[in-house]
mmCIF file of C-alpha atoms in Angstrom:
data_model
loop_
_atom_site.group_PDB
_atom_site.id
_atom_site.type_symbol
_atom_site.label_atom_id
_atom_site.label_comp_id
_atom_site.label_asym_id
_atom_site.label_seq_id
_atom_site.Cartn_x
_atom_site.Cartn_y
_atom_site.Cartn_z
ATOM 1 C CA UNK L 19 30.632 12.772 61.144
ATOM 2 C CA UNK L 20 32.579 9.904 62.525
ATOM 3 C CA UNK L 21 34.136 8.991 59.586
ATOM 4 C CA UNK L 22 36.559 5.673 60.067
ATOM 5 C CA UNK L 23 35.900 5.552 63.952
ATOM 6 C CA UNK L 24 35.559 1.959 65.735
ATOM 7 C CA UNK L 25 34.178 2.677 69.227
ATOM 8 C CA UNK L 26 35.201 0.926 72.483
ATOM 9 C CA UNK L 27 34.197 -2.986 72.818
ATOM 10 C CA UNK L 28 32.096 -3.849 75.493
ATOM 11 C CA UNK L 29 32.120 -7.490 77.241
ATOM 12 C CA UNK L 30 29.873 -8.784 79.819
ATOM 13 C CA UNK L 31 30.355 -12.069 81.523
ATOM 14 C CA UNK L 32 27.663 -13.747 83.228
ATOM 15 C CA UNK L 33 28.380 -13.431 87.289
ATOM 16 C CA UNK L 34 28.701 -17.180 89.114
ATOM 17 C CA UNK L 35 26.020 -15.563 91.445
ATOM 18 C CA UNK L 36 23.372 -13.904 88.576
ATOM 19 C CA UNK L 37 21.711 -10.723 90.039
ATOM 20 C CA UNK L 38 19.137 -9.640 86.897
ATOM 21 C CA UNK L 39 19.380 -5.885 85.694
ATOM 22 C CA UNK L 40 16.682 -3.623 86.834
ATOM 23 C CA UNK L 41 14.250 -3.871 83.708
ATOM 24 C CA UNK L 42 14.404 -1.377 81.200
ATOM 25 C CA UNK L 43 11.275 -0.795 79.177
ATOM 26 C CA UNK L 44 12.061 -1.747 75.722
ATOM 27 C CA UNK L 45 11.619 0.181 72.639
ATOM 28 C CA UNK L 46 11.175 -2.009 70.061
ATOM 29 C CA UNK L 47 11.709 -0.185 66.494
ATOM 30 C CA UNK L 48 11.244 -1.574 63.082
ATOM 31 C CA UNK L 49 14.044 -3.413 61.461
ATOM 32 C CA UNK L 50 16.430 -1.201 59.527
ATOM 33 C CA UNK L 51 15.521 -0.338 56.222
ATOM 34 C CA UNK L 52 18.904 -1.428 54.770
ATOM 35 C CA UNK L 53 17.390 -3.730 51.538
ATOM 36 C CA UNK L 54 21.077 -6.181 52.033
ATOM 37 C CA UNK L 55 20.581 -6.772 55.467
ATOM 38 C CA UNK L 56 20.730 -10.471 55.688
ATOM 39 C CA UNK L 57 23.523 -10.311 52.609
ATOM 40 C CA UNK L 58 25.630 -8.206 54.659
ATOM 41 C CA UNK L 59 25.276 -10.126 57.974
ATOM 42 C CA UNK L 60 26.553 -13.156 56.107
ATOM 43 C CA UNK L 61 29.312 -10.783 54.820
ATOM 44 C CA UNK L 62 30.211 -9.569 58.607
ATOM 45 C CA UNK L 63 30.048 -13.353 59.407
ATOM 46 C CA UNK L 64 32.228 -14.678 56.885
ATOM 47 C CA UNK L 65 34.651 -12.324 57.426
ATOM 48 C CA UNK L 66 35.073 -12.599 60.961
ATOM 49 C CA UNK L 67 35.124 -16.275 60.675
ATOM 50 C CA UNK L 68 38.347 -15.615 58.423
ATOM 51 C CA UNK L 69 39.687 -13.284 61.325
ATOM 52 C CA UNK L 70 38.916 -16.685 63.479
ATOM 53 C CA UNK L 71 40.251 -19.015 60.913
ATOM 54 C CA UNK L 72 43.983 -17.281 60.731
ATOM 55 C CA UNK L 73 43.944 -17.504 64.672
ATOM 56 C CA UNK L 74 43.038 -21.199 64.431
ATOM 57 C CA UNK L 75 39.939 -20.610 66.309
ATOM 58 C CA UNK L 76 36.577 -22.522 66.160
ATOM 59 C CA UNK L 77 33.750 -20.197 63.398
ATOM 60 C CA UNK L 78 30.596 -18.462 65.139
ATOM 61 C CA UNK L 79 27.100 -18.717 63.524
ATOM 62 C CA UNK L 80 24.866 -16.379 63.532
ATOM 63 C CA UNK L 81 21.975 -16.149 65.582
ATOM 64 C CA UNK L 82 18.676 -14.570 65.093
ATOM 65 C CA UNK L 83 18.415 -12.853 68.514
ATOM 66 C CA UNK L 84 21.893 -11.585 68.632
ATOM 67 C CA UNK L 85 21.082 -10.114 65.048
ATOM 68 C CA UNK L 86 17.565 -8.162 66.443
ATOM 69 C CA UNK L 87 20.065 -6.882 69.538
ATOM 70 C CA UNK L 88 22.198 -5.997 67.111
ATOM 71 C CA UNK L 89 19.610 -3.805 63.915
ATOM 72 C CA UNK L 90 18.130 -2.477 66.811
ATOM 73 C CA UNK L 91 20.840 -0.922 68.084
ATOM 74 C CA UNK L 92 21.994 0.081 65.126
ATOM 75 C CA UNK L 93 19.231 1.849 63.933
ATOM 76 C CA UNK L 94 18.970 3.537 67.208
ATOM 77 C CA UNK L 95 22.418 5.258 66.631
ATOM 78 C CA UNK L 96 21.620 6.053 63.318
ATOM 79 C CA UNK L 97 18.412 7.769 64.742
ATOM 80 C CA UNK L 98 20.716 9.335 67.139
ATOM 81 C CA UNK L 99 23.256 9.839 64.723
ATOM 82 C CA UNK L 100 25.573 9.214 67.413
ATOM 83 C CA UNK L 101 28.116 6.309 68.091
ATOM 84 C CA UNK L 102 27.730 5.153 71.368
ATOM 85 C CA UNK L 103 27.264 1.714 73.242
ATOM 86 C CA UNK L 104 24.163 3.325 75.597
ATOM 87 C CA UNK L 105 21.060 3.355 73.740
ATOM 88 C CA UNK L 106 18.773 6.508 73.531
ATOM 89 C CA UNK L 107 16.847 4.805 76.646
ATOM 90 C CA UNK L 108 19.741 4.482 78.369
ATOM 91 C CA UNK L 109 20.211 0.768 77.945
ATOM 92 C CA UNK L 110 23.502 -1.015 77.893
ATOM 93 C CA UNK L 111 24.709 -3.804 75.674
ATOM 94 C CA UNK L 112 23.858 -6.678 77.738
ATOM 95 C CA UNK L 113 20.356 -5.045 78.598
ATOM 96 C CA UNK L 114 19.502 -4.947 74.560
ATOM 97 C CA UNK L 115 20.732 -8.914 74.394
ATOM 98 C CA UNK L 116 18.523 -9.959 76.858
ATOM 99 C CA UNK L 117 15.826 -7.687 75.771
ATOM 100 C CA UNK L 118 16.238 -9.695 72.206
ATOM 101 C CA UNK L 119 15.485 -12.804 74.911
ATOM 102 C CA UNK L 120 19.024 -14.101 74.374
ATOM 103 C CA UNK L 121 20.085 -15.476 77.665
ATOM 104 C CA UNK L 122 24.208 -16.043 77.538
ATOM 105 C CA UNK L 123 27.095 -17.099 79.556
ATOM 106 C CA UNK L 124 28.825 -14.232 77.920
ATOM 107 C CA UNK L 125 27.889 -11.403 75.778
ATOM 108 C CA UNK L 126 29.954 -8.368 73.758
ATOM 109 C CA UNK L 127 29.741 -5.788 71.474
ATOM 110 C CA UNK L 128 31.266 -3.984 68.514
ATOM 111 C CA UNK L 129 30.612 -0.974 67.354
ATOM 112 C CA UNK L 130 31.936 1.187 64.414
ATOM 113 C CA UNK L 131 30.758 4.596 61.720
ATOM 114 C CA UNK L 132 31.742 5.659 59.186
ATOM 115 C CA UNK L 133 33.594 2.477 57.318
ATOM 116 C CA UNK L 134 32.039 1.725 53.699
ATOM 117 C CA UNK L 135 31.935 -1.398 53.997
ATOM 118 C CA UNK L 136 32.623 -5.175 55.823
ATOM 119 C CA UNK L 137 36.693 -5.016 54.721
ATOM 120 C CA UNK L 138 36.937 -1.340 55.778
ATOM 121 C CA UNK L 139 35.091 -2.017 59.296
ATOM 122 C CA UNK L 140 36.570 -5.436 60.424
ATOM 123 C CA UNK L 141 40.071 -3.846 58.960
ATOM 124 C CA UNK L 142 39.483 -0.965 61.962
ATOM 125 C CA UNK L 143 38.203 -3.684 64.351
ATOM 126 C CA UNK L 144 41.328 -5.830 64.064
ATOM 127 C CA UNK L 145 43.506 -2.524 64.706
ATOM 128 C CA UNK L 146 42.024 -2.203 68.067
ATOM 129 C CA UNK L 147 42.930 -4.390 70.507
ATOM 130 C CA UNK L 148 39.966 -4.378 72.609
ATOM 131 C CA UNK L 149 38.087 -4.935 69.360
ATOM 132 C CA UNK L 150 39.789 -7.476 68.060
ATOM 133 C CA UNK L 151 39.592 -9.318 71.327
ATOM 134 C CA UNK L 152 36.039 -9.867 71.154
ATOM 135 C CA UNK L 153 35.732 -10.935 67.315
ATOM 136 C CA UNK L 154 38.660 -13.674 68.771
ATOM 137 C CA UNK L 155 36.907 -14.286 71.718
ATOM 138 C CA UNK L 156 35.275 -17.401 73.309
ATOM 139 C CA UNK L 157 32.505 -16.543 71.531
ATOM 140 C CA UNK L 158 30.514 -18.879 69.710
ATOM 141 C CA UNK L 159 27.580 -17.154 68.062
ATOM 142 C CA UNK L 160 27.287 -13.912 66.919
ATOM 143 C CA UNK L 161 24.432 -11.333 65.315
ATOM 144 C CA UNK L 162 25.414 -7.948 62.797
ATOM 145 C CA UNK L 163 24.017 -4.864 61.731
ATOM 146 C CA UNK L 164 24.858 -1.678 59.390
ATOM 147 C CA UNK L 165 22.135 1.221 59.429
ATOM 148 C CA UNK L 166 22.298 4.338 57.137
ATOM 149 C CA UNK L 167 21.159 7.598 58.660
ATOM 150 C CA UNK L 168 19.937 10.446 56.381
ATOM 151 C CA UNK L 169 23.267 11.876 56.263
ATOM 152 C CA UNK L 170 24.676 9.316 54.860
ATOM 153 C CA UNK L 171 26.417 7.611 57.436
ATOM 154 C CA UNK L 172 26.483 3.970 57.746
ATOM 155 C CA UNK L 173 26.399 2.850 61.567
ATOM 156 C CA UNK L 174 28.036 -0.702 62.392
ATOM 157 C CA UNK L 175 27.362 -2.992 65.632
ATOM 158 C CA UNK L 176 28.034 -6.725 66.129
ATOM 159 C CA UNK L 177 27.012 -8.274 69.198
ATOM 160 C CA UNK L 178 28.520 -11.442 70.331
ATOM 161 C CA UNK L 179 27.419 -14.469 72.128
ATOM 162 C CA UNK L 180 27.736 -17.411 73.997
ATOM 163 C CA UNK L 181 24.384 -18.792 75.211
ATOM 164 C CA UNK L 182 23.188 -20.673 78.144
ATOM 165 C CA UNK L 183 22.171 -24.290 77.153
ATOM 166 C CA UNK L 184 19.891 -26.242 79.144
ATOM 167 C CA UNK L 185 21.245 -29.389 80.398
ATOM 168 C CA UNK L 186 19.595 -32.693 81.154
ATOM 169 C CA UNK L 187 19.550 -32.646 84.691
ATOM 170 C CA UNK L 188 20.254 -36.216 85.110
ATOM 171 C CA UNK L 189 23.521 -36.178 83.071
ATOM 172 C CA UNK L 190 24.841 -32.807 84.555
ATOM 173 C CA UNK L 191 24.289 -34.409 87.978
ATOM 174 C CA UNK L 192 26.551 -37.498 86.884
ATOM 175 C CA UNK L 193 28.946 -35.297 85.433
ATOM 176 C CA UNK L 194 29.651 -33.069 88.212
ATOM 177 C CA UNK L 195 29.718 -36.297 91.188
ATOM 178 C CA UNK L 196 32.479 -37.430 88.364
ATOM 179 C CA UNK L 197 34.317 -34.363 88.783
ATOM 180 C CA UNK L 198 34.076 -34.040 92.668
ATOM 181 C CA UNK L 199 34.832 -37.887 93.007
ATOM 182 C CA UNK L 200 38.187 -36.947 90.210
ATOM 183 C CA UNK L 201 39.113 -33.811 92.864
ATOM 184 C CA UNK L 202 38.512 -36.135 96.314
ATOM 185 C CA UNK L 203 40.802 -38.666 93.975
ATOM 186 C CA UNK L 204 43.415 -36.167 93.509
ATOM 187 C CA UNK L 205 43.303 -35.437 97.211
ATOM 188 C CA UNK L 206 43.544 -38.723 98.205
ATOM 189 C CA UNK L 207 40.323 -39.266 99.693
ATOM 190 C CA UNK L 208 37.594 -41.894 98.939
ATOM 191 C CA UNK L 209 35.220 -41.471 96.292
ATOM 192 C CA UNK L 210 31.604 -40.348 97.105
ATOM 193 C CA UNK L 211 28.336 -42.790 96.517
ATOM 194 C CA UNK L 212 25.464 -41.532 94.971
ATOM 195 C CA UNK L 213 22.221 -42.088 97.089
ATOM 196 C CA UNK L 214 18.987 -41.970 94.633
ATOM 197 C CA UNK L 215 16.827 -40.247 97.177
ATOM 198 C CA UNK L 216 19.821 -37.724 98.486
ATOM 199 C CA UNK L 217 19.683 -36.938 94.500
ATOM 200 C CA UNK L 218 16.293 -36.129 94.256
ATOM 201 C CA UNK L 219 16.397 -33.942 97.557
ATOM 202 C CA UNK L 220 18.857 -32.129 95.809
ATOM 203 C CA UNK L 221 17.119 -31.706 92.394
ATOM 204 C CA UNK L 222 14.204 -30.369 94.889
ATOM 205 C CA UNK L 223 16.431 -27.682 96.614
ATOM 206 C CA UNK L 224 17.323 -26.398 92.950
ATOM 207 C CA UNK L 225 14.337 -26.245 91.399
ATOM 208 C CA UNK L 226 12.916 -24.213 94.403
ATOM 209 C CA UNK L 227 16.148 -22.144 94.404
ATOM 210 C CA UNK L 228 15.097 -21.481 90.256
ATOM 211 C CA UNK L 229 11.963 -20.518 90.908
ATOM 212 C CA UNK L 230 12.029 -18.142 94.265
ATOM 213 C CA UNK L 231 15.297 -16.765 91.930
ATOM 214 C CA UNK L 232 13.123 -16.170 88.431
ATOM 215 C CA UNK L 233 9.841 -14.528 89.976
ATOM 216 C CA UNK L 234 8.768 -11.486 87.722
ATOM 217 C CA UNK L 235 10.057 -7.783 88.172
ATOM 218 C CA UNK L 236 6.706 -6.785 90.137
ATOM 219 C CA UNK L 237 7.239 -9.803 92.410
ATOM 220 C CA UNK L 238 10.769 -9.601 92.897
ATOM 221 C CA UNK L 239 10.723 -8.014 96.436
ATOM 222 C CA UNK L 240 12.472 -10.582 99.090
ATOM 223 C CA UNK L 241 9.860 -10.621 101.081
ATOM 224 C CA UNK L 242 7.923 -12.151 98.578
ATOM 225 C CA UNK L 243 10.267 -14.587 97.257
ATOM 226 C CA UNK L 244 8.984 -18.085 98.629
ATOM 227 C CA UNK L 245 11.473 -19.389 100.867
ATOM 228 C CA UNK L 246 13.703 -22.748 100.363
ATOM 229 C CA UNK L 247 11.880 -25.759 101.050
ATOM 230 C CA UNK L 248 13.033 -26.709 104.269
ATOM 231 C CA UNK L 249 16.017 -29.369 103.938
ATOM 232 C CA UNK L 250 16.006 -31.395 107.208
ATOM 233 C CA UNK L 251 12.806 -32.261 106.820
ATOM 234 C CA UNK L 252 13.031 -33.104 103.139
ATOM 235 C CA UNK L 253 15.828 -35.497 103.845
ATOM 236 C CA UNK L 254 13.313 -36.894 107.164
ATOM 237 C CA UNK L 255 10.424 -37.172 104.646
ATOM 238 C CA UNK L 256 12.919 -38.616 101.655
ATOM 239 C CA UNK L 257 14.245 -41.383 104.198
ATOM 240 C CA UNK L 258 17.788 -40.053 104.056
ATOM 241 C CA UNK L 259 19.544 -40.757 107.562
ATOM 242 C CA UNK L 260 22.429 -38.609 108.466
ATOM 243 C CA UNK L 261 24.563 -37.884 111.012
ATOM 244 C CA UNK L 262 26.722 -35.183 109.207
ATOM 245 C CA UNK L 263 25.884 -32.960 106.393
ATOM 246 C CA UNK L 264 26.623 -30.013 104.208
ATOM 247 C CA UNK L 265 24.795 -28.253 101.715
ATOM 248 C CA UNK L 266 26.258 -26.100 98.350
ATOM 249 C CA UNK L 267 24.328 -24.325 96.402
ATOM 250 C CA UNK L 268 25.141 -22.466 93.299
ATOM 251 C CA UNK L 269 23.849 -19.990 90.409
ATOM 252 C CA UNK L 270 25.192 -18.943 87.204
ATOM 253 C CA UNK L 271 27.613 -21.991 86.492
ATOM 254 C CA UNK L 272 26.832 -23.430 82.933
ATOM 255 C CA UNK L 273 28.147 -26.577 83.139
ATOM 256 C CA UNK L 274 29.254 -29.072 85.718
ATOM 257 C CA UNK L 275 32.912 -28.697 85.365
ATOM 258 C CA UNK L 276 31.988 -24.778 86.200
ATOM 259 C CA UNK L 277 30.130 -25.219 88.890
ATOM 260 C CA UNK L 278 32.378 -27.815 90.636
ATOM 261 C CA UNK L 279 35.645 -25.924 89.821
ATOM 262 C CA UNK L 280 34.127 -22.963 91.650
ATOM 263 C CA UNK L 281 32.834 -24.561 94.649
ATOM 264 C CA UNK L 282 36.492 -25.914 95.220
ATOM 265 C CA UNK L 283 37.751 -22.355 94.993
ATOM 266 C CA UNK L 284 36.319 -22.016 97.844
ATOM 267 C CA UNK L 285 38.318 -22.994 101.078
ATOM 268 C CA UNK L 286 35.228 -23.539 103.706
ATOM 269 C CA UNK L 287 33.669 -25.396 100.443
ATOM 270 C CA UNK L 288 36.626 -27.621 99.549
ATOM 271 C CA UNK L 289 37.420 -28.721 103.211
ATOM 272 C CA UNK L 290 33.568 -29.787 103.340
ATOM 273 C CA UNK L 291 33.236 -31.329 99.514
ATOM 274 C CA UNK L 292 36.744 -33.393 99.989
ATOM 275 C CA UNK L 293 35.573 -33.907 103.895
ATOM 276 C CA UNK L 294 35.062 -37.009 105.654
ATOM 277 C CA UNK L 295 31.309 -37.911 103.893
ATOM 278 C CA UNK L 296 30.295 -41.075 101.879
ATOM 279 C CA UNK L 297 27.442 -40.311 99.912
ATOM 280 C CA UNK L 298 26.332 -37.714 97.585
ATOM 281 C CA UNK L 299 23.161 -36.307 95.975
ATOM 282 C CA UNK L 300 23.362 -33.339 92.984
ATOM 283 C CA UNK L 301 20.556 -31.181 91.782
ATOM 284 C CA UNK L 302 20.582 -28.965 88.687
ATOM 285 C CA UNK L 303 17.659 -26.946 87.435
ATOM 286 C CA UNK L 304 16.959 -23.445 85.435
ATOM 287 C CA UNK L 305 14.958 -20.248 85.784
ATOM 288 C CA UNK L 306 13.229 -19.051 83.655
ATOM 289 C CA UNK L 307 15.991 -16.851 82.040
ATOM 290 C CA UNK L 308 17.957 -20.322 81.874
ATOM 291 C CA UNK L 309 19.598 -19.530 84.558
ATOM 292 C CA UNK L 310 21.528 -22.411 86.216
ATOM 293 C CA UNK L 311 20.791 -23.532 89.964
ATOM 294 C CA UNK L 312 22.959 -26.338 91.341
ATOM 295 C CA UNK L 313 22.579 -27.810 95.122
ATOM 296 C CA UNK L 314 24.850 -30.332 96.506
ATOM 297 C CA UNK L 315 24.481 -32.614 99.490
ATOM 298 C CA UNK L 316 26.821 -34.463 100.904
ATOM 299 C CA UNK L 317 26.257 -36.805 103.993
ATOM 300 C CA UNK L 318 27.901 -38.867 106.655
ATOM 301 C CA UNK L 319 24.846 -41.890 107.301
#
């Protein structure tokens, strides 16, 4: 029916700003009833790790999430027997990762029909530019499937990954006052001071940013998000005199070179961050989807 065919790629990056999906309702099916599943995963892996490998790029792994995103999907074309990156729910690539619980920086997909086997399929993938983009993407995990309708048909899909890792807040905090302190450097201005109890204001702003950010789907009307903790009088209560101060805040940033490389993208955010202040406090926390939340205060005493 689609004999040969490799389908468009999809790629999702994760916004700076995360807004979640609306939910879909998942429908969960059995794993496919292809007997060399896991053989054939390794297979996809190995071979794409070649594809990698010749572009002197870094291997993926496979992960167990990406692979359940990726059966499922299958199967559901198969079921369909139709090629297509919707599912028959109308869910979309990044939908079915996260319904697998795989929360990522960056996600894409692959699909194919029709090809016989691994050689045949990653031979049409690499002939497609948009194809072979992903499986030489900045990738670094990835999850395969091939399903078998009654026809006959074999059905392909490879999802790839990149996931969100949790970082110890204490060490992201030192790494991103590093990298602020390296920009004010570069712009000739003195480097900021961290002030223990500015730091934990901050850690407080993001974990109540996380949370009012994370609430489940039923709750997730604004007006009953809790609001921010109020941040004048956690600095009054915290001991923290100022005469001067500015607040960022942040979602969606992995790491701390991210989140400080897009704060200084922004002009108003720059002028404040390489500003006239001398001491610095940094909060990083995560939702519940791991989900990043950074807040940064700078003050003038």
């Amino acid at each position: 029916m689609y004999a040969g065919l490799a389908y468009i790629l999809w790629l999702v990056l994760a916004p700076s700003r995360q807004t979640p999906p609306d939910t879909v309702p998942a429908v969960v099916r059995e794993a496919p009833s292809d007997p060399d599943a896991d053989r054939l995963n390794r297979q996809l892996l190995d071979a794409h790790n070649q594809a990698r490998a010749d572009a002197k790029l870094p291997p993926l792994t496979i992960d167990a999430k990406l692979t359940t995103a990726a059966r499922r999907h299958a199967d559901d074309m198969a079921e369909q027997e139709k090629m297509t990156h919707e599912g028959s729910d109308g869910s979309t690539p990044d939908e079915r990762v996260k319904r697998a619980g795989y929360h990522y920086v960056r996600t894409g997909e692959n699909i194919a029909a029709g090809q016989s086997g691994v050689d045949q399929v990653l031979e049409a993938w690499m002939e497609s530019p948009g194809h072979k983009a992903n499986i030489l993407g900045p990738f670094t995990q990835m999850g395969a499937a091939r399903v078998i309708d009654e026809s006959g048909e074999p059905y392909w899909c490879v999802e790839f990954g990149e996931p969100i890792l949790r970082l110890n807040p204490a060490e992201a905090a030192a790494k991103a006052v590093e990298n602020l302190n390296a920009a004010r450097k570069e712009a000739g201005a003195d480097p900021l001071e961290v002030d223990a109890k500015l730091a934990g204001v901050a850690r407080k702003m993001a974990v109540a940013a996380a949370e009012a950010d994370t609430l489940p789907p039923e709750k997730a009307d604004q007006s009953e998000k809790p609001k921010l903790p109020d941040l004048v009088q956690l600095l009054k209560q915290a001991g923290v005199p100022f005469s001067k101060l500015n607040q960022s805040m942040a979602s969606g940033n992995p790491t701390a070179d991210d989140v400080v490389e897009s704060l200084l993208r922004n002009e108003k955010q720059k002028e404040m961050l390489l500003g006239p202040f001398k001491t610095v406090g940094i909060g990083y926390a995560n939702g519940s989807d791991d989900t990043p939340f950074w807040c940064v205060l700078v003050v003038e005493p």
